[in-house]
Amino acid sequence: MGKKLVIGSSGQIGVELIESLSTIFGASQVIASDIKPSKEIKTQGVDYISLDVLNKSKLLKVIKEHNISEVYLLAAMLSALAEKKIESAWNLNMQGLFNVLDLAKEKHINKVFWPSSIAVFGPTSPKINTPQSTLLEPSTVYGISKMAGERWCEYYFLKYGVDVRSLRYPGIISYKSPPGGGTTDYAIEIFHAAINNQVYKSFISENVSLPMLYMNDAIQATVEIMNVDRKKLTVNSSYNISAMSFNPKELTKEIQRIFPDFRISYEIDFRNEIALSWPSIIDDSIARNDWNWNPAYNLRKTTLEMINGISKQLAN
Ligand code: SER
């Protein structure tokens, strides 16, 4: 068994995936890599390598030198930022994936994790209980790149036997490392405002509901799908997963249980349009059946964890 390489280890998910993988498999079995090191997390014992996923020859060198067998490809440009940087988003999201898939096809690595997103769905997809397989007409650059990526993952699996596994992450809520450039980022910013006694100005309108996951569940799902017997997987593209759905109004109410004076105001921008094109509630029953996906954090538990976590962070 070789080591696990996380590409994009300084991002919102990367810092927590590094922590989790090193706890489970040992720090010496995990290599962190990014274009810039993380300020948030001390990756004690985990080697960090400066790496741009678009540099395929350096990627191959790292894989060989460090005896890598598994790659977690988290480097990507998210929905809101991708709308502003169309070409570089498409290049990073697609070429980054091809570089890793091709190295797997050439047998330099034997397993790949690549996240897709609820952004693969678009205005014509069913909004409620959105099925695993349905009309996919995404209306964002990010969504188009994720939809195409899913198709390529399945293609590489069927044609070349590449063991690539994937989840359609919904909005992921966490506090250890900030998110960047996403539409669901509002559901994190709001907690920081509440704790700092500020009115939160939401760029998503009050009744727009989106599927969400607390980070611990997202990490749990990622580790689970990477370690389940491949024969159990009936979806070769990317699995729907989610734990809860809420809108800004409902999230505000929940926060007000702890901070009764907390207030929200609305100043919507282009991100509201993106949110409106995505599902409200996802049907993740196939993940639940195939590999026992079972999230632990609902809205209430997530709210408590976020408030405790950010408060502790501020106190330190
Ligand atoms: N959190 C992502 C975004 O908002 C969705 O996958 O772009």
Tab-separated table of C-alpha atoms and ligand atoms in Angstrom:
chain	number	residue	atom	x	y	z
A	1	MET	CA	0.000	0.000	0.000
A	2	GLY	CA	1.319	3.398	-0.981
A	3	LYS	CA	0.631	6.799	0.522
A	4	LYS	CA	-2.300	9.164	0.077
A	5	LEU	CA	-1.781	12.486	-1.683
A	6	VAL	CA	-4.262	15.298	-1.055
A	7	ILE	CA	-4.151	17.934	-3.809
A	8	GLY	CA	-5.685	21.180	-2.573
A	9	SER	CA	-4.777	20.455	1.052
A	10	SER	CA	-4.988	24.118	2.098
A	11	GLY	CA	-8.628	24.533	1.107
A	12	GLN	CA	-11.781	24.289	3.198
A	13	ILE	CA	-12.070	20.515	2.819
A	14	GLY	CA	-8.366	19.792	2.392
A	15	VAL	CA	-7.248	20.874	5.857
A	16	GLU	CA	-9.830	18.664	7.536
A	17	LEU	CA	-9.294	15.705	5.214
A	18	ILE	CA	-5.567	15.832	6.023
A	19	GLU	CA	-6.352	15.753	9.757
A	20	SER	CA	-8.711	12.844	9.350
A	21	LEU	CA	-6.541	10.741	7.025
A	22	SER	CA	-3.509	11.200	9.244
A	23	THR	CA	-5.517	10.179	12.319
A	24	ILE	CA	-6.822	7.052	10.594
A	25	PHE	CA	-3.788	5.937	8.577
A	26	GLY	CA	-0.882	7.706	10.314
A	27	ALA	CA	0.725	11.030	9.417
A	28	SER	CA	3.558	9.303	7.565
A	29	GLN	CA	1.020	7.824	5.126
A	30	VAL	CA	-0.375	11.195	4.037
A	31	ILE	CA	1.146	13.905	1.834
A	32	ALA	CA	-0.397	17.379	1.685
A	33	SER	CA	-0.026	19.492	-1.443
A	34	ASP	CA	-1.295	22.825	-2.654
A	35	ILE	CA	-0.162	25.865	-4.572
A	36	LYS	CA	0.037	27.709	-1.247
A	37	PRO	CA	0.556	26.303	2.256
A	38	SER	CA	-2.245	26.480	4.811
A	39	LYS	CA	-2.107	29.031	7.622
A	40	GLU	CA	-5.040	27.430	9.403
A	41	ILE	CA	-3.868	23.981	10.165
A	42	LYS	CA	-0.600	22.674	11.437
A	43	THR	CA	-0.265	19.415	9.590
A	44	GLN	CA	1.970	17.906	12.264
A	45	GLY	CA	3.939	15.062	10.868
A	46	VAL	CA	2.328	15.341	7.434
A	47	ASP	CA	4.767	16.298	4.693
A	48	TYR	CA	3.706	19.302	2.622
A	49	ILE	CA	4.677	19.694	-1.031
A	50	SER	CA	4.130	22.777	-3.152
A	51	LEU	CA	2.293	21.478	-6.232
A	52	ASP	CA	0.143	22.834	-9.032
A	53	VAL	CA	-2.112	20.051	-10.322
A	54	LEU	CA	-1.778	21.556	-13.795
A	55	ASN	CA	1.925	20.655	-13.743
A	56	LYS	CA	1.574	17.013	-14.759
A	57	SER	CA	5.281	16.195	-14.845
A	58	LYS	CA	5.782	17.489	-11.293
A	59	LEU	CA	2.667	15.596	-10.210
A	60	LEU	CA	4.121	12.372	-11.619
A	61	LYS	CA	7.447	13.080	-9.943
A	62	VAL	CA	5.733	13.569	-6.562
A	63	ILE	CA	3.713	10.375	-7.047
A	64	LYS	CA	6.830	8.353	-7.814
A	65	GLU	CA	9.095	9.897	-5.178
A	66	HIS	CA	6.573	9.504	-2.383
A	67	ASN	CA	5.138	6.141	-3.390
A	68	ILE	CA	1.609	7.523	-3.784
A	69	SER	CA	-1.199	5.050	-4.496
A	70	GLU	CA	-4.248	7.225	-3.789
A	71	VAL	CA	-4.985	10.788	-4.872
A	72	TYR	CA	-7.677	13.055	-3.409
A	73	LEU	CA	-8.106	15.815	-5.988
A	74	LEU	CA	-9.696	18.763	-4.171
A	75	ALA	CA	-8.140	21.620	-6.143
A	76	ALA	CA	-10.938	23.370	-8.039
A	77	MET	CA	-12.512	26.744	-8.599
A	78	LEU	CA	-15.995	26.971	-7.037
A	79	SER	CA	-19.230	28.290	-8.493
A	80	ALA	CA	-19.186	32.034	-7.797
A	81	LEU	CA	-15.499	32.583	-8.588
A	82	ALA	CA	-15.706	30.430	-11.728
A	83	GLU	CA	-18.353	32.786	-13.156
A	84	LYS	CA	-15.763	35.573	-12.945
A	85	LYS	CA	-12.822	33.530	-14.260
A	86	ILE	CA	-14.381	31.311	-16.872
A	87	GLU	CA	-11.268	30.177	-18.716
A	88	SER	CA	-9.025	29.519	-15.760
A	89	ALA	CA	-11.877	27.766	-13.899
A	90	TRP	CA	-12.529	25.461	-16.829
A	91	ASN	CA	-8.809	24.801	-17.242
A	92	LEU	CA	-8.199	24.030	-13.563
A	93	ASN	CA	-11.354	21.978	-13.072
A	94	MET	CA	-10.980	19.908	-16.254
A	95	GLN	CA	-7.231	19.704	-16.946
A	96	GLY	CA	-6.528	19.044	-13.271
A	97	LEU	CA	-8.896	16.083	-13.424
A	98	PHE	CA	-7.429	14.775	-16.707
A	99	ASN	CA	-3.899	14.944	-15.304
A	100	VAL	CA	-4.879	12.753	-12.360
A	101	LEU	CA	-7.126	10.378	-14.354
A	102	ASP	CA	-4.403	9.872	-16.966
A	103	LEU	CA	-1.797	9.018	-14.318
A	104	ALA	CA	-4.283	6.489	-12.919
A	105	LYS	CA	-4.880	5.103	-16.411
A	106	GLU	CA	-1.098	4.740	-16.788
A	107	LYS	CA	-1.114	2.819	-13.467
A	108	HIS	CA	0.997	5.306	-11.532
A	109	ILE	CA	-1.767	5.438	-8.896
A	110	ASN	CA	-4.544	2.979	-8.177
A	111	LYS	CA	-7.364	4.997	-6.632
A	112	VAL	CA	-8.708	8.528	-7.088
A	113	PHE	CA	-11.209	10.641	-5.168
A	114	TRP	CA	-12.683	13.561	-7.057
A	115	PRO	CA	-15.619	15.581	-5.730
A	116	SER	CA	-18.503	16.587	-7.900
A	117	SER	CA	-21.247	18.926	-6.696
A	118	ILE	CA	-24.951	19.690	-6.574
A	119	ALA	CA	-23.946	22.247	-9.227
A	120	VAL	CA	-24.299	19.493	-11.857
A	121	PHE	CA	-28.040	20.086	-11.556
A	122	GLY	CA	-29.645	23.022	-13.290
A	123	PRO	CA	-32.950	24.852	-13.637
A	124	THR	CA	-34.564	21.916	-15.447
A	125	SER	CA	-33.644	19.304	-12.815
A	126	PRO	CA	-36.355	18.430	-10.266
A	127	LYS	CA	-35.934	20.703	-7.219
A	128	ILE	CA	-37.310	18.407	-4.542
A	129	ASN	CA	-35.892	14.945	-3.884
A	130	THR	CA	-33.650	15.399	-6.897
A	131	PRO	CA	-32.859	11.863	-8.062
A	132	GLN	CA	-29.412	10.441	-8.722
A	133	SER	CA	-30.139	10.180	-12.438
A	134	THR	CA	-32.104	13.036	-13.908
A	135	LEU	CA	-31.921	15.872	-16.404
A	136	LEU	CA	-28.549	17.633	-15.990
A	137	GLU	CA	-28.491	21.039	-17.627
A	138	PRO	CA	-26.214	23.079	-15.340
A	139	SER	CA	-26.156	26.813	-15.964
A	140	THR	CA	-22.814	27.686	-14.352
A	141	VAL	CA	-19.217	27.215	-15.527
A	142	TYR	CA	-18.534	25.273	-12.341
A	143	GLY	CA	-21.586	23.058	-12.862
A	144	ILE	CA	-20.677	22.369	-16.493
A	145	SER	CA	-17.139	21.407	-15.430
A	146	LYS	CA	-18.448	19.083	-12.719
A	147	MET	CA	-20.993	17.465	-15.048
A	148	ALA	CA	-18.321	16.894	-17.700
A	149	GLY	CA	-15.946	15.619	-14.995
A	150	GLU	CA	-18.510	13.066	-13.843
A	151	ARG	CA	-18.911	11.785	-17.388
A	152	TRP	CA	-15.121	11.492	-17.755
A	153	CYS	CA	-14.807	9.645	-14.430
A	154	GLU	CA	-17.340	7.079	-15.550
A	155	TYR	CA	-15.650	6.848	-18.957
A	156	TYR	CA	-12.215	6.220	-17.432
A	157	PHE	CA	-13.704	3.596	-15.131
A	158	LEU	CA	-15.546	1.736	-17.899
A	159	LYS	CA	-12.887	2.035	-20.618
A	160	TYR	CA	-9.664	1.863	-18.646
A	161	GLY	CA	-10.664	0.396	-15.285
A	162	VAL	CA	-9.612	3.548	-13.406
A	163	ASP	CA	-10.900	3.286	-9.825
A	164	VAL	CA	-12.185	6.837	-9.405
A	165	ARG	CA	-14.818	7.498	-6.751
A	166	SER	CA	-16.913	10.601	-6.343
A	167	LEU	CA	-19.552	12.408	-4.285
A	168	ARG	CA	-21.782	15.278	-5.310
A	169	TYR	CA	-20.993	17.497	-2.343
A	170	PRO	CA	-23.749	19.915	-1.378
A	171	GLY	CA	-22.863	23.092	0.552
A	172	ILE	CA	-20.293	22.133	3.195
A	173	ILE	CA	-20.373	23.933	6.513
A	174	SER	CA	-17.235	24.221	8.613
A	175	TYR	CA	-15.107	26.671	10.581
A	176	LYS	CA	-11.515	25.396	10.629
A	177	SER	CA	-10.564	26.763	7.230
A	178	PRO	CA	-12.625	29.308	5.285
A	179	PRO	CA	-14.399	28.381	2.046
A	180	GLY	CA	-13.573	30.337	-1.073
A	181	GLY	CA	-15.667	31.435	-3.979
A	182	GLY	CA	-18.758	29.292	-3.457
A	183	THR	CA	-22.461	30.102	-3.461
A	184	THR	CA	-23.142	28.172	-0.272
A	185	ASP	CA	-20.469	30.196	1.586
A	186	TYR	CA	-23.277	32.328	3.029
A	187	ALA	CA	-24.121	29.497	5.419
A	188	ILE	CA	-20.658	29.874	6.963
A	189	GLU	CA	-20.304	33.671	6.868
A	190	ILE	CA	-23.575	34.004	8.774
A	191	PHE	CA	-22.113	32.271	11.847
A	192	HIS	CA	-19.099	34.581	11.919
A	193	ALA	CA	-21.420	37.591	11.762
A	194	ALA	CA	-23.650	36.247	14.554
A	195	ILE	CA	-20.719	35.574	16.881
A	196	ASN	CA	-19.268	39.015	16.183
A	197	ASN	CA	-22.605	40.726	16.979
A	198	GLN	CA	-23.038	41.894	13.401
A	199	VAL	CA	-26.101	41.984	11.194
A	200	TYR	CA	-25.521	39.469	8.405
A	201	LYS	CA	-26.105	40.781	4.894
A	202	SER	CA	-27.161	37.730	2.902
A	203	PHE	CA	-26.547	37.481	-0.839
A	204	ILE	CA	-29.073	34.613	-1.020
A	205	SER	CA	-32.739	35.465	-0.590
A	206	GLU	CA	-34.602	34.238	2.458
A	207	ASN	CA	-36.595	31.396	0.928
A	208	VAL	CA	-33.929	29.752	-1.223
A	209	SER	CA	-33.261	26.318	0.233
A	210	LEU	CA	-30.118	24.344	-0.549
A	211	PRO	CA	-28.848	20.902	0.466
A	212	MET	CA	-26.015	21.026	3.020
A	213	LEU	CA	-23.554	18.874	4.964
A	214	TYR	CA	-21.534	19.531	8.094
A	215	MET	CA	-17.810	19.028	7.447
A	216	ASN	CA	-17.481	15.970	9.727
A	217	ASP	CA	-20.103	14.188	7.659
A	218	ALA	CA	-18.434	15.250	4.411
A	219	ILE	CA	-15.103	13.830	5.590
A	220	GLN	CA	-16.772	10.670	6.882
A	221	ALA	CA	-18.467	10.133	3.503
A	222	THR	CA	-15.200	10.741	1.643
A	223	VAL	CA	-13.263	8.244	3.740
A	224	GLU	CA	-16.120	5.728	3.533
A	225	ILE	CA	-16.527	5.785	-0.220
A	226	MET	CA	-12.763	5.480	-0.707
A	227	ASN	CA	-12.577	2.424	1.500
A	228	VAL	CA	-15.706	0.488	0.591
A	229	ASP	CA	-15.422	-2.571	-1.663
A	230	ARG	CA	-15.717	-1.197	-5.213
A	231	LYS	CA	-18.177	-3.988	-6.052
A	232	LYS	CA	-20.708	-2.326	-3.740
A	233	LEU	CA	-20.745	0.849	-5.823
A	234	THR	CA	-23.589	0.919	-8.343
A	235	VAL	CA	-22.896	4.523	-9.357
A	236	ASN	CA	-19.713	4.927	-11.402
A	237	SER	CA	-20.027	8.680	-11.843
A	238	SER	CA	-20.798	10.533	-8.577
A	239	TYR	CA	-23.187	9.905	-5.670
A	240	ASN	CA	-25.858	12.303	-4.423
A	241	ILE	CA	-25.287	12.946	-0.708
A	242	SER	CA	-26.782	15.388	1.758
A	243	ALA	CA	-27.763	15.636	5.402
A	244	MET	CA	-30.138	18.604	5.601
A	245	SER	CA	-31.674	21.431	3.615
A	246	PHE	CA	-32.444	24.936	4.822
A	247	ASN	CA	-32.798	28.510	3.613
A	248	PRO	CA	-31.306	31.698	5.127
A	249	LYS	CA	-34.510	32.381	7.068
A	250	GLU	CA	-34.505	28.960	8.734
A	251	LEU	CA	-30.790	29.175	9.485
A	252	THR	CA	-31.302	32.607	11.062
A	253	LYS	CA	-34.055	31.213	13.296
A	254	GLU	CA	-31.794	28.418	14.447
A	255	ILE	CA	-28.957	30.840	15.244
A	256	GLN	CA	-31.436	33.051	17.133
A	257	ARG	CA	-32.077	30.173	19.559
A	258	ILE	CA	-28.549	30.904	20.797
A	259	PHE	CA	-28.197	34.598	19.903
A	260	PRO	CA	-31.759	35.974	20.176
A	261	ASP	CA	-30.673	39.454	19.016
A	262	PHE	CA	-29.055	38.209	15.827
A	263	ARG	CA	-30.451	39.861	12.664
A	264	ILE	CA	-30.171	39.198	8.948
A	265	SER	CA	-30.729	41.592	6.049
A	266	TYR	CA	-30.809	40.811	2.352
A	267	GLU	CA	-28.769	42.205	-0.491
A	268	ILE	CA	-28.905	39.550	-3.143
A	269	ASP	CA	-26.438	39.341	-6.020
A	270	PHE	CA	-25.647	36.985	-8.915
A	271	ARG	CA	-25.092	34.141	-6.474
A	272	ASN	CA	-28.817	34.056	-5.737
A	273	GLU	CA	-29.395	33.132	-9.383
A	274	ILE	CA	-26.899	30.290	-9.036
A	275	ALA	CA	-28.609	29.062	-5.863
A	276	LEU	CA	-32.003	29.201	-7.576
A	277	SER	CA	-30.722	26.906	-10.321
A	278	TRP	CA	-29.735	24.190	-7.809
A	279	PRO	CA	-31.931	21.611	-6.041
A	280	SER	CA	-33.508	22.285	-2.654
A	281	ILE	CA	-33.551	18.694	-1.409
A	282	ILE	CA	-31.437	15.857	-2.773
A	283	ASP	CA	-32.417	12.185	-2.810
A	284	ASP	CA	-29.332	10.368	-1.553
A	285	SER	CA	-30.971	6.972	-1.019
A	286	ILE	CA	-28.585	5.163	-3.396
A	287	ALA	CA	-25.586	6.214	-1.269
A	288	ARG	CA	-27.490	5.110	1.832
A	289	ASN	CA	-28.192	1.700	0.254
A	290	ASP	CA	-24.863	1.064	-1.466
A	291	TRP	CA	-22.401	1.989	1.280
A	292	ASN	CA	-24.570	2.819	4.299
A	293	TRP	CA	-24.208	6.590	4.038
A	294	ASN	CA	-25.760	7.960	7.203
A	295	PRO	CA	-25.027	11.555	8.217
A	296	ALA	CA	-24.842	12.529	11.887
A	297	TYR	CA	-25.304	16.320	11.750
A	298	ASN	CA	-28.657	18.013	11.241
A	299	LEU	CA	-29.238	21.780	11.287
A	300	ARG	CA	-29.440	22.003	15.079
A	301	LYS	CA	-26.282	20.004	15.722
A	302	THR	CA	-24.418	21.839	12.949
A	303	THR	CA	-25.403	25.222	14.421
A	304	LEU	CA	-24.147	24.251	17.872
A	305	GLU	CA	-20.861	22.886	16.503
A	306	MET	CA	-20.281	26.008	14.401
A	307	ILE	CA	-20.950	28.411	17.253
A	308	ASN	CA	-18.812	26.453	19.718
A	309	GLY	CA	-16.022	25.972	17.214
A	310	ILE	CA	-15.791	29.584	16.065
A	311	SER	CA	-16.074	30.864	19.650
A	312	LYS	CA	-13.190	28.642	20.760
A	313	GLN	CA	-11.145	29.740	17.754
A	314	LEU	CA	-11.715	33.405	18.679
A	315	ALA	CA	-10.815	32.767	22.328
A	316	ASN	CA	-7.453	31.295	21.309
B	1	SER	N1	-20.253	24.755	-2.300
B	1	SER	C1	-20.179	24.789	-3.730
B	1	SER	C2	-20.401	26.150	-4.235
B	1	SER	O1	-21.143	26.877	-3.636
B	1	SER	C3	-21.186	23.842	-4.325
B	1	SER	O2	-20.572	22.643	-4.613
B	1	SER	O3	-19.876	26.498	-5.252
